[in-house]
Coordinates of N, CA and C in Angstrom, one line a residue:
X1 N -138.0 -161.3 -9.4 CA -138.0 -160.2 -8.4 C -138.8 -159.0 -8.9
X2 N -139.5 -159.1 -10.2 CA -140.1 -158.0 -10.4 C -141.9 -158.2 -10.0
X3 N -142.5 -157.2 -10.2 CA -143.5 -156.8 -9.8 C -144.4 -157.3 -11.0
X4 N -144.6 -158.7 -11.0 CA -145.7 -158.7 -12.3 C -146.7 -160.0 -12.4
X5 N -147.7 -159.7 -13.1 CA -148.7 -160.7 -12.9 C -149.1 -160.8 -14.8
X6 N -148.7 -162.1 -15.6 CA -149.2 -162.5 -16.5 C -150.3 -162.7 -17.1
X7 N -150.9 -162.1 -18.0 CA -152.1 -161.5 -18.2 C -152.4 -162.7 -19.7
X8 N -153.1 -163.1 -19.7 CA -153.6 -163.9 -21.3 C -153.8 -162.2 -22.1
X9 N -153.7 -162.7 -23.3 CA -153.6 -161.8 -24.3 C -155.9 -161.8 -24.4
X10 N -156.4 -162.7 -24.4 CA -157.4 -162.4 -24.7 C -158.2 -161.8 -23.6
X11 N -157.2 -161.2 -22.5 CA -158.0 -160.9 -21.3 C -157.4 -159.8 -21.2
X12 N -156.6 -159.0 -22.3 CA -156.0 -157.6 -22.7 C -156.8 -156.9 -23.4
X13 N -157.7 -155.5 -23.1 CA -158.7 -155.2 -23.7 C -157.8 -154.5 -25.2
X14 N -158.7 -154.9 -26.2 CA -158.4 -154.1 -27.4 C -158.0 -152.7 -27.4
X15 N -158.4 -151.5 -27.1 CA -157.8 -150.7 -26.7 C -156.4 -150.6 -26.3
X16 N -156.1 -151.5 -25.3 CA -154.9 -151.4 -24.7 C -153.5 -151.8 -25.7
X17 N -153.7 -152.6 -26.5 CA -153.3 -153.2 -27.5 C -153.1 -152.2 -28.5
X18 N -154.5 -151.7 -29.0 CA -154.5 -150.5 -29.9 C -153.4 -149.3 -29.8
X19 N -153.9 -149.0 -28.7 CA -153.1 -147.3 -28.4 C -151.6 -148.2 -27.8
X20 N -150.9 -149.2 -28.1 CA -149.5 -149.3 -27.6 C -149.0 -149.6 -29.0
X21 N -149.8 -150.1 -30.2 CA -149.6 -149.9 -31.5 C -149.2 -148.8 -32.5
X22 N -150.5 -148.2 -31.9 CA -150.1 -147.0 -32.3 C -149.3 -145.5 -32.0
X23 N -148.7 -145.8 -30.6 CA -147.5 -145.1 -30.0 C -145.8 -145.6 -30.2
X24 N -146.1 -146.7 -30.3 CA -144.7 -147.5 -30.5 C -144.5 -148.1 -31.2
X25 N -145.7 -148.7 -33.0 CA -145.2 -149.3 -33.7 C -146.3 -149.4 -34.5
X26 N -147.1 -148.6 -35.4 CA -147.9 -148.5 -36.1 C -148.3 -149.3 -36.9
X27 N -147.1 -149.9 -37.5 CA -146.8 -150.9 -38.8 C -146.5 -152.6 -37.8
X28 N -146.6 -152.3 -36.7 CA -146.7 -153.8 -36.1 C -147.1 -155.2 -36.7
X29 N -148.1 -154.8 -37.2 CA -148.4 -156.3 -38.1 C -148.6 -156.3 -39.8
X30 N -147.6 -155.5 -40.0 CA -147.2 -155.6 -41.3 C -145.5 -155.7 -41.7
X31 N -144.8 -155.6 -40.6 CA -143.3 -155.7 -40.8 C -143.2 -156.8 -40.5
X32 N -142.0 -157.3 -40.5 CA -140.9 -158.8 -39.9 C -140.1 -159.0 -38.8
X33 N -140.6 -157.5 -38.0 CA -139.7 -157.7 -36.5 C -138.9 -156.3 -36.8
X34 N -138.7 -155.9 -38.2 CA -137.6 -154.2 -38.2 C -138.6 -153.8 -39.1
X35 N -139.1 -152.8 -38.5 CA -139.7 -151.6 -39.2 C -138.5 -150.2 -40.5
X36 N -138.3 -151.1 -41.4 CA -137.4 -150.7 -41.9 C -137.3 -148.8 -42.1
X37 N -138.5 -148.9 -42.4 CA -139.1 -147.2 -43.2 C -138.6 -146.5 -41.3
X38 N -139.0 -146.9 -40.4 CA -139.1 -146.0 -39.2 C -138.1 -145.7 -38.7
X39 N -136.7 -147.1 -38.8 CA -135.2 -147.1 -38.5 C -134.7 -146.3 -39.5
X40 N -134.9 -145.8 -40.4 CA -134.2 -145.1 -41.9 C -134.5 -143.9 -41.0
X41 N -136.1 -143.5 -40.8 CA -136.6 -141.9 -40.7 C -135.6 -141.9 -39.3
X42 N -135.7 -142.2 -38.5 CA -135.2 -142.1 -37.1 C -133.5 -141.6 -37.3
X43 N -132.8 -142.4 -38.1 CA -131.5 -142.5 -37.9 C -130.9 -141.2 -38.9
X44 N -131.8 -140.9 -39.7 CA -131.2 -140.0 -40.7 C -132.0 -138.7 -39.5
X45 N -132.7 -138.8 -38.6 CA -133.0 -137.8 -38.0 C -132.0 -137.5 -37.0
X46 N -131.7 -138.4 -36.5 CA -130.7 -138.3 -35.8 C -129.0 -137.9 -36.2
X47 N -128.7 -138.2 -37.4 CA -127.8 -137.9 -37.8 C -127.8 -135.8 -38.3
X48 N -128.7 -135.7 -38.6 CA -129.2 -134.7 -38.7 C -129.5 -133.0 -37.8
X49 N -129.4 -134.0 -36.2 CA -129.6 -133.8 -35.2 C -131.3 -133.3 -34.7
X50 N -131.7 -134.0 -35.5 CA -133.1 -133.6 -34.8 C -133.4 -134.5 -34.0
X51 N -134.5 -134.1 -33.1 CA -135.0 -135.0 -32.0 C -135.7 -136.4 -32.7
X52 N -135.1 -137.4 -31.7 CA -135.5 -138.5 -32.1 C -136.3 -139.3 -31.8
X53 N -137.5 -140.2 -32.4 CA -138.7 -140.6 -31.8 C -138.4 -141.8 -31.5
X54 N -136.9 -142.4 -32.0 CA -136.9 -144.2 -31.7 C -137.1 -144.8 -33.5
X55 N -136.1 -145.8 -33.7 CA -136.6 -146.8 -34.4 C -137.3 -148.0 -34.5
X56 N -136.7 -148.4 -33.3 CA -137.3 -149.5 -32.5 C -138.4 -150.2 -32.6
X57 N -138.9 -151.5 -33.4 CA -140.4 -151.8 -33.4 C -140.5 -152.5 -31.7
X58 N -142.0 -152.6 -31.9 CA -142.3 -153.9 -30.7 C -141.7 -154.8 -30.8
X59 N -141.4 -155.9 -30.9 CA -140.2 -156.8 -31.3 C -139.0 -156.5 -30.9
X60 N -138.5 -155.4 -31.6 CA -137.0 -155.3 -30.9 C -137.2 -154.3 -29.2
X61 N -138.3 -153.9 -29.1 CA -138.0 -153.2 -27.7 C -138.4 -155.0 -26.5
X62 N -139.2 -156.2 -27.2 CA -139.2 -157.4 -26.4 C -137.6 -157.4 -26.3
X63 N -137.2 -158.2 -27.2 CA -136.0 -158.1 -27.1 C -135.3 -157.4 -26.1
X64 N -134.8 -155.9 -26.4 CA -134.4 -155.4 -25.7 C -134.8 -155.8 -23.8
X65 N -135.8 -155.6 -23.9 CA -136.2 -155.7 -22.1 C -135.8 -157.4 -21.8
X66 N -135.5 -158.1 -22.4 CA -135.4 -159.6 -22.2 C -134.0 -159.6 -22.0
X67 N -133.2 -159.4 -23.1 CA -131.9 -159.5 -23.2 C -131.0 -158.5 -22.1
X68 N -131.7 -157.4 -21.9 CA -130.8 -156.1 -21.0 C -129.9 -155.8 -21.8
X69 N -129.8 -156.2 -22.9 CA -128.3 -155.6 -23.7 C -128.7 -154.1 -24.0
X70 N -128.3 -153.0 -23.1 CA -128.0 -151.5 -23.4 C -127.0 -150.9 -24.1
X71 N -126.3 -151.5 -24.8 CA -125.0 -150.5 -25.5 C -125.1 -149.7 -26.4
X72 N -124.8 -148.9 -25.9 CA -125.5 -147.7 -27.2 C -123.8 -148.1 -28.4
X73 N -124.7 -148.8 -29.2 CA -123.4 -148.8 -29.9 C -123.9 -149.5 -31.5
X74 N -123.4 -149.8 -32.7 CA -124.2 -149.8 -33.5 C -124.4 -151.7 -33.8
X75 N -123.5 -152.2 -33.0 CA -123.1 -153.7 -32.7 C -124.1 -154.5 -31.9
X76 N -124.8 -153.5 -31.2 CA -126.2 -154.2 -30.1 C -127.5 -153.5 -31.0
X77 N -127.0 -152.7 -32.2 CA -128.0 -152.1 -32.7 C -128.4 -153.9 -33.7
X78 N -127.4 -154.5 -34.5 CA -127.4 -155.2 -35.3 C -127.6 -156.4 -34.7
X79 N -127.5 -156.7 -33.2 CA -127.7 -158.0 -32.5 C -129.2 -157.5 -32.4
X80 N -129.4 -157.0 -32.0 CA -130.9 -156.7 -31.8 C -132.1 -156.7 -32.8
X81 N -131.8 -156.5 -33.9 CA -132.2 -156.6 -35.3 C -132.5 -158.1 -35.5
X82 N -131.6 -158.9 -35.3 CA -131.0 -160.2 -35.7 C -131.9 -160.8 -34.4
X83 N -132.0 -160.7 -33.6 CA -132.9 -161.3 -32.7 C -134.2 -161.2 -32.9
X84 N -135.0 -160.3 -33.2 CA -136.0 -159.7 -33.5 C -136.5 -160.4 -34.3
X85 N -135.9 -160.4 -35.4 CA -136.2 -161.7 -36.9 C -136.3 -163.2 -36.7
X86 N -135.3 -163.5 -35.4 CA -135.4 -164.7 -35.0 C -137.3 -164.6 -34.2
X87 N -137.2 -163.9 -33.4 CA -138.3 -164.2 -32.3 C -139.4 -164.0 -33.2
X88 N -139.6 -163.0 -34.8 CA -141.1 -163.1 -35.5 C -141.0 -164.7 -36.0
X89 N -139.7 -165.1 -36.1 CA -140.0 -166.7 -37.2 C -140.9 -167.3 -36.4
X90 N -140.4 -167.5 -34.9 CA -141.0 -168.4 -33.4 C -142.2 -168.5 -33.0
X91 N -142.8 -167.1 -33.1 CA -143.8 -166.3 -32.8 C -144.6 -165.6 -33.7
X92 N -145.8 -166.0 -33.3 CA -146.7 -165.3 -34.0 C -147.3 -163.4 -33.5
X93 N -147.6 -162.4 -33.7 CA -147.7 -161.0 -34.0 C -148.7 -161.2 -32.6
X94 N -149.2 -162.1 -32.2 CA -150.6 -161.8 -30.9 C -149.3 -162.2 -30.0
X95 N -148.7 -163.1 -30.2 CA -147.8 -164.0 -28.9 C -146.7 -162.3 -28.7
X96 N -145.9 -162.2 -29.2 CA -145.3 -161.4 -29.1 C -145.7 -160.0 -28.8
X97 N -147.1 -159.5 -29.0 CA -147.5 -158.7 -28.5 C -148.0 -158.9 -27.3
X98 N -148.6 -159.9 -26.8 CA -148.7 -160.3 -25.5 C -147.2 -160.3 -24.8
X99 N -146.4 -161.1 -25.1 CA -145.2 -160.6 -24.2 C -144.6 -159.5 -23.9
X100 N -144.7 -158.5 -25.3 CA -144.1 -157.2 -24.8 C -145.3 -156.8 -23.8
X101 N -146.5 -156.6 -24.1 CA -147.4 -156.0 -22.7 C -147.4 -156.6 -21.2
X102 N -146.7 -157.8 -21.1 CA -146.7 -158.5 -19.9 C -144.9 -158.4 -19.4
X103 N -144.1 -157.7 -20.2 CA -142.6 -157.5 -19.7 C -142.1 -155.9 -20.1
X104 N -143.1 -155.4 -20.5 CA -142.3 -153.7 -20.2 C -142.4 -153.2 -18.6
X105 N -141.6 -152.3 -18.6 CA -141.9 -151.4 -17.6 C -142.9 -150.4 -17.5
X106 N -144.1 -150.2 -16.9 CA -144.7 -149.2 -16.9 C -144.5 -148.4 -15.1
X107 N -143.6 -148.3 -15.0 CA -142.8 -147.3 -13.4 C -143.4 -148.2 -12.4
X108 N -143.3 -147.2 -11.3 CA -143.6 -147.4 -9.9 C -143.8 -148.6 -9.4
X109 N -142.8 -149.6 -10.4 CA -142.2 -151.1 -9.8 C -143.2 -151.6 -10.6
X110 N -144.2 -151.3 -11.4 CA -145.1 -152.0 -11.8 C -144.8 -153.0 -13.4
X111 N -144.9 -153.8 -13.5 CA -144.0 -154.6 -14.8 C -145.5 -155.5 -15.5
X112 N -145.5 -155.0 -16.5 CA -146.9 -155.6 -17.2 C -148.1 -154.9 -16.9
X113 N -149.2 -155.2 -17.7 CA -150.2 -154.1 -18.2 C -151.4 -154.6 -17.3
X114 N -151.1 -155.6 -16.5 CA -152.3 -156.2 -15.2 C -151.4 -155.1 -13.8
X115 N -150.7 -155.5 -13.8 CA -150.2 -154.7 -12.1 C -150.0 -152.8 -12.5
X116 N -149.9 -152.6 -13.8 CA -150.1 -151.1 -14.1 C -151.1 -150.7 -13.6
X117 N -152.4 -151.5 -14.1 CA -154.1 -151.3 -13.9 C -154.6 -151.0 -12.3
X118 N -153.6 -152.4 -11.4 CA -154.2 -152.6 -10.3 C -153.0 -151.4 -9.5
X119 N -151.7 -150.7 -9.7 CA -151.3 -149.8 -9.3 C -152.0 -148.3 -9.7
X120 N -152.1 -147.9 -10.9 CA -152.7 -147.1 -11.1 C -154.2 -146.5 -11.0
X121 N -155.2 -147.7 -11.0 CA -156.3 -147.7 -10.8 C -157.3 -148.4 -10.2
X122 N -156.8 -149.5 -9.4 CA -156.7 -150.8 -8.5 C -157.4 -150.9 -9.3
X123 N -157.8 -151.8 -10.4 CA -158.7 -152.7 -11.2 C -157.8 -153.7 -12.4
X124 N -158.1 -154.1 -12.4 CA -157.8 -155.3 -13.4 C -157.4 -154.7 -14.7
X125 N -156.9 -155.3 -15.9 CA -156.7 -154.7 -16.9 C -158.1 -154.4 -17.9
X126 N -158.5 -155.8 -17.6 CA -159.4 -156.4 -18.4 C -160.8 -155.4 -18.3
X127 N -160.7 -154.4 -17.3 CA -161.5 -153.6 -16.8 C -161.3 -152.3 -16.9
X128 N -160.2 -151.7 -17.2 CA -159.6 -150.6 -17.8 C -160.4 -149.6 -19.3
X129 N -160.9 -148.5 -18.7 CA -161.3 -147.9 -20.3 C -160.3 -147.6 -21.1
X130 N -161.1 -146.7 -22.1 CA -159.8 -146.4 -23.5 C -159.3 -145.1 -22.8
X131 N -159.5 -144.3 -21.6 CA -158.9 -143.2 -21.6 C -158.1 -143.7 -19.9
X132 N -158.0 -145.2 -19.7 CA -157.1 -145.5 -18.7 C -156.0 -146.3 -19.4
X133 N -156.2 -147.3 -20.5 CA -155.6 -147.7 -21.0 C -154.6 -147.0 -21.7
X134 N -155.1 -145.8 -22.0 CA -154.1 -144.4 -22.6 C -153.1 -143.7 -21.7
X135 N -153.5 -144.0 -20.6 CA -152.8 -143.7 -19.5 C -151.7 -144.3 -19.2
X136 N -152.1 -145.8 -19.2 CA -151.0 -147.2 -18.9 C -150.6 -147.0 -20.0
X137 N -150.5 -147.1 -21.5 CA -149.7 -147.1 -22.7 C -148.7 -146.5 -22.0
X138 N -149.0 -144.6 -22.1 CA -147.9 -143.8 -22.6 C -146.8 -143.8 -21.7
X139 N -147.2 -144.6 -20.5 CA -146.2 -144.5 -19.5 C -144.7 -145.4 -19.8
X140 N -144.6 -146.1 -21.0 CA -143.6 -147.2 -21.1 C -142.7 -146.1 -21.9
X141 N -142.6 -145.1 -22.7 CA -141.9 -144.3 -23.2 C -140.9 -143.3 -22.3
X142 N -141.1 -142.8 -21.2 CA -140.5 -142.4 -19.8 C -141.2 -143.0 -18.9
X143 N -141.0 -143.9 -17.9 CA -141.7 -144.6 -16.5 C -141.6 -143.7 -15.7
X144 N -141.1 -142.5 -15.4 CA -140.4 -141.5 -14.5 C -141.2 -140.3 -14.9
X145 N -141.4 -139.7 -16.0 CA -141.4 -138.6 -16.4 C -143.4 -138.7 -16.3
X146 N -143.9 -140.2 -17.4 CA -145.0 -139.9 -17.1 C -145.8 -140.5 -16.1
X147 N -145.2 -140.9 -14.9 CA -146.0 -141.7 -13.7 C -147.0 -140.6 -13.5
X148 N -148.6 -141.1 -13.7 CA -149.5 -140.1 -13.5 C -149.5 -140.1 -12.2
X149 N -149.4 -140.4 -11.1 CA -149.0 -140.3 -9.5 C -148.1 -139.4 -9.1
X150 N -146.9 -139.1 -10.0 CA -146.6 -138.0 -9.5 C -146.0 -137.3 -10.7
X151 N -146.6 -137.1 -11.9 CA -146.4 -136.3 -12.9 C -148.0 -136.3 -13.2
X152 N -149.3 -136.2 -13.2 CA -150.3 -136.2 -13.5 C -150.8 -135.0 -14.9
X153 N -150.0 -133.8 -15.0 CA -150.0 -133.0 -16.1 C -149.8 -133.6 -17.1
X154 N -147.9 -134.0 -17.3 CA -147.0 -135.0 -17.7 C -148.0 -136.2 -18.6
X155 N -148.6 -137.0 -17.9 CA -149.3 -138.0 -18.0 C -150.8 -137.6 -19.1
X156 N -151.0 -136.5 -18.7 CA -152.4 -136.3 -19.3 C -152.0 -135.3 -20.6
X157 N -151.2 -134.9 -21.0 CA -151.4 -134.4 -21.9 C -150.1 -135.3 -23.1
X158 N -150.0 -136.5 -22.9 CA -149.8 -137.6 -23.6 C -150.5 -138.1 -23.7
X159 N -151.4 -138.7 -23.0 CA -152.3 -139.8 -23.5 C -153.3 -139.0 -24.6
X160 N -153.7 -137.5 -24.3 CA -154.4 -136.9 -25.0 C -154.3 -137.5 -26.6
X161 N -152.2 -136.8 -26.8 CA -151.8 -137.2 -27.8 C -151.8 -138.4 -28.3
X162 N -151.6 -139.8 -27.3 CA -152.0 -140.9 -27.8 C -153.9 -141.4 -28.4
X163 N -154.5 -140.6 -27.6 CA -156.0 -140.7 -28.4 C -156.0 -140.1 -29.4
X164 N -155.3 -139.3 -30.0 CA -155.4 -138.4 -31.3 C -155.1 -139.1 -32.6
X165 N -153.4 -139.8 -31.8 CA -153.5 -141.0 -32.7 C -154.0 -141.9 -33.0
X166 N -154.8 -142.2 -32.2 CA -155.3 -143.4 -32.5 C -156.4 -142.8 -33.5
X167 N -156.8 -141.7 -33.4 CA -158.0 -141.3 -33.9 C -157.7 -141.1 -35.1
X168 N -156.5 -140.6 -35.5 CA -156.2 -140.7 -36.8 C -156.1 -141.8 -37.5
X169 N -155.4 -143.0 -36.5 CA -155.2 -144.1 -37.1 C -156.2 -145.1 -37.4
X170 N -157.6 -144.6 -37.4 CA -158.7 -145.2 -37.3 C -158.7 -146.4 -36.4
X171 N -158.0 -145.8 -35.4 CA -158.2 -147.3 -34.7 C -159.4 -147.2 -33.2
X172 N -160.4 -145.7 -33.4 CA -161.3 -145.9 -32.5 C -161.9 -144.5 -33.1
X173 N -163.4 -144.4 -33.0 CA -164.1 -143.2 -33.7 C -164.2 -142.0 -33.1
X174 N -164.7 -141.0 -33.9 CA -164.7 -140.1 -33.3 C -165.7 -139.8 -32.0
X175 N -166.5 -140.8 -31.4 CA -167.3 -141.0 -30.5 C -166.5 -141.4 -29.7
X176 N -165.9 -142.4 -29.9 CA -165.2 -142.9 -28.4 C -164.1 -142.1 -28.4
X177 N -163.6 -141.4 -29.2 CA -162.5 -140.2 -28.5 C -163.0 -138.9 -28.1
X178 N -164.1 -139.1 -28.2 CA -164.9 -137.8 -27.5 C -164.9 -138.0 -25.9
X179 N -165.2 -139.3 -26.0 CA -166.0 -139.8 -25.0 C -164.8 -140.2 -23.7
X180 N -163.4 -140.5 -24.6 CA -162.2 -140.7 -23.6 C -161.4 -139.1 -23.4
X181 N -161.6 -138.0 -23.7 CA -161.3 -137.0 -24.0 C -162.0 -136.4 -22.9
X182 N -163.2 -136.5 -22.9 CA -164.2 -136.1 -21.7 C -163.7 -136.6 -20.5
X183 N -163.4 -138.4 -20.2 CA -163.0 -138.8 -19.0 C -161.7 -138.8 -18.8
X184 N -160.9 -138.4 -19.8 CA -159.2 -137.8 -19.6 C -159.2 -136.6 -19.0
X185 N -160.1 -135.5 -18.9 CA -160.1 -134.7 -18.1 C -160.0 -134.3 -16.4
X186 N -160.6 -135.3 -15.8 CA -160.3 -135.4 -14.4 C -160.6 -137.1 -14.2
X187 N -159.7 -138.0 -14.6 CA -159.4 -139.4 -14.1 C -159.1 -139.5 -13.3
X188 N -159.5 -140.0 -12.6 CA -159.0 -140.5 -11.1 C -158.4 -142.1 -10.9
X189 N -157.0 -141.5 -10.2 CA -155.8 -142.7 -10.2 C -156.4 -142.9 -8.6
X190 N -155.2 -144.7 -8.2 CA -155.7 -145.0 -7.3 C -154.8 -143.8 -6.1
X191 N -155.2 -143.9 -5.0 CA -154.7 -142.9 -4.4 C -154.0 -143.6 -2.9
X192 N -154.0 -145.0 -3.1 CA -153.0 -145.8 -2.7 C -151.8 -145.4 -2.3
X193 N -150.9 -144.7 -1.5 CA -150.1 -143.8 -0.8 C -148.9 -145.1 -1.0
X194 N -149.1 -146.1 -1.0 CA -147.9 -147.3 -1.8 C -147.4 -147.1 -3.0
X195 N -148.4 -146.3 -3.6 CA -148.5 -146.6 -5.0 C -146.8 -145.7 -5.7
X196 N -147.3 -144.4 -4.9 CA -146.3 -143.3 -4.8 C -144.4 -143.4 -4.5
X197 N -144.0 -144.1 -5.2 CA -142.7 -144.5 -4.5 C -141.3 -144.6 -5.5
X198 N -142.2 -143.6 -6.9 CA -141.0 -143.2 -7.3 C -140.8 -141.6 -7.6
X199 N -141.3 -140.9 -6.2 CA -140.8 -139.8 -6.3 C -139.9 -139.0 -6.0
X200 N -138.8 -139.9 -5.4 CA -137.5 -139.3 -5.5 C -136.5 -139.1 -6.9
X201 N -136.9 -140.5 -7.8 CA -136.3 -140.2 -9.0 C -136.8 -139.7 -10.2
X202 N -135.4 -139.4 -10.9 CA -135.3 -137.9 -11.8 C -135.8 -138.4 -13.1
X203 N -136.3 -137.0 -13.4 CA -136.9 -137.7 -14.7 C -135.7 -137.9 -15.7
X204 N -136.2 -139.0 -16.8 CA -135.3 -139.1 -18.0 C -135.7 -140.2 -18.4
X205 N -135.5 -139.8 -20.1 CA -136.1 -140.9 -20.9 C -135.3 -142.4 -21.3
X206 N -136.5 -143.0 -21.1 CA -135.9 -144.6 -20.7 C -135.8 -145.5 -22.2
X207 N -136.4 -144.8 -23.4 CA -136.3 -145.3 -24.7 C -135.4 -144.2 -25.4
X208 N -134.3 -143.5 -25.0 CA -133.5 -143.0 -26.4 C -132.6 -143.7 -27.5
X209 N -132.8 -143.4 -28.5 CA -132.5 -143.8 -29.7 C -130.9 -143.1 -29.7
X210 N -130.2 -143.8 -29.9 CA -128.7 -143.1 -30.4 C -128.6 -143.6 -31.9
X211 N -129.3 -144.8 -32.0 CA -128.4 -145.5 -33.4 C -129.9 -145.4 -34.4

């Protein structure tokens, strides 16, 4: 019933891959499915009361969207953990990254990183630059808050932040973040009047961390 079109991983531009790495799970292909160091900083943040950015690697947020197990509770924390471990034994780091990009939510009904492309920009994924792909990333962290259709500030001055990281993360030079920096400034979404259909609901964040 959802809105989505399965994308081969080698028909996912590097970029897109990149900047969802480095927003949601930096250490992706060097952990086991739990980013131990990220769950420690997160939880003691939280405990602490400061704002919290998520523990959660790629891995367990698959999980999560597969299973629907939501309980904020520390029992779905440790089921989730435990799945996670199972799905890296199964899976190889490309498989599993291709799945999470082809089963998150990125809003406006749109599910995977090909129908993001063709909602937000009518084009393919495979066709998407580094400063649209920044766009489709940051949207899986609120689908509400950053739909650039009808939060377009919202939208743009995240992805900024996600090219920053990446730029720190050497994962694209200071030339092509010039160069997406320049066309992040007035990008043009599709203007597809369908596209527009989750503007009645309220914003709120769709990845909080309790545990």
């Amino acid at each position: 019933v959802q809105n989505r079109i399965w994308t081969e991983f080698s028909k996912i531009p590097k970029y897109m891959k990149d900047v969802i790495i480095a927003m949601e799970d930096k250490r992706f292909y060097k952990h086991g499915g739990i980013d131990l160091l990220r769950t420690t900083s997160a939880t003691i943040r939280a405990f602490i009361g400061k704002p919290s950015y998520g523990g959660s690697s790629i891995t367990q947020q698959l999980v999560k969207n597969l299973t629907e197990d939501n309980e904020t509770t520390i029992g779905r924390k440790f089921r989730e953990m435990g799945r996670a471990l199972k799905v890296e034994d199964k899976m190889s780091k490309d498989e599993i990254l291709e799945a999470y990009l082809n089963i998150v939510n990125f809003g406006a009904g749109a599910y995977g990183v090909q129908m993001a492309a063709k909602k937000y920009f009518d084009k393919n994924i495979e066709d998407c630059s580094l400063a649209e792909c920044a766009s489709i990333a940051i949207i899986t962290k609120n689908p509400s808050k950053y739909n650039p259709l009808i939060h377009p500030e919202e939208n743009k001055k995240r992805r900024k932040i996600a090219l920053q990281e990446m730029l720190n993360q050497k994962k694209i030079t200071q030339e092509e973040f010039d160069k997406a920096i320049k066309e992040s400034e007035n990008l043009k979404f599709s203007n597809n009047s369908k596209n527009n259909n989750q503007n009645s609901e309220s914003i709120r964040n769709w990845y909080i961390e309790t545990l």
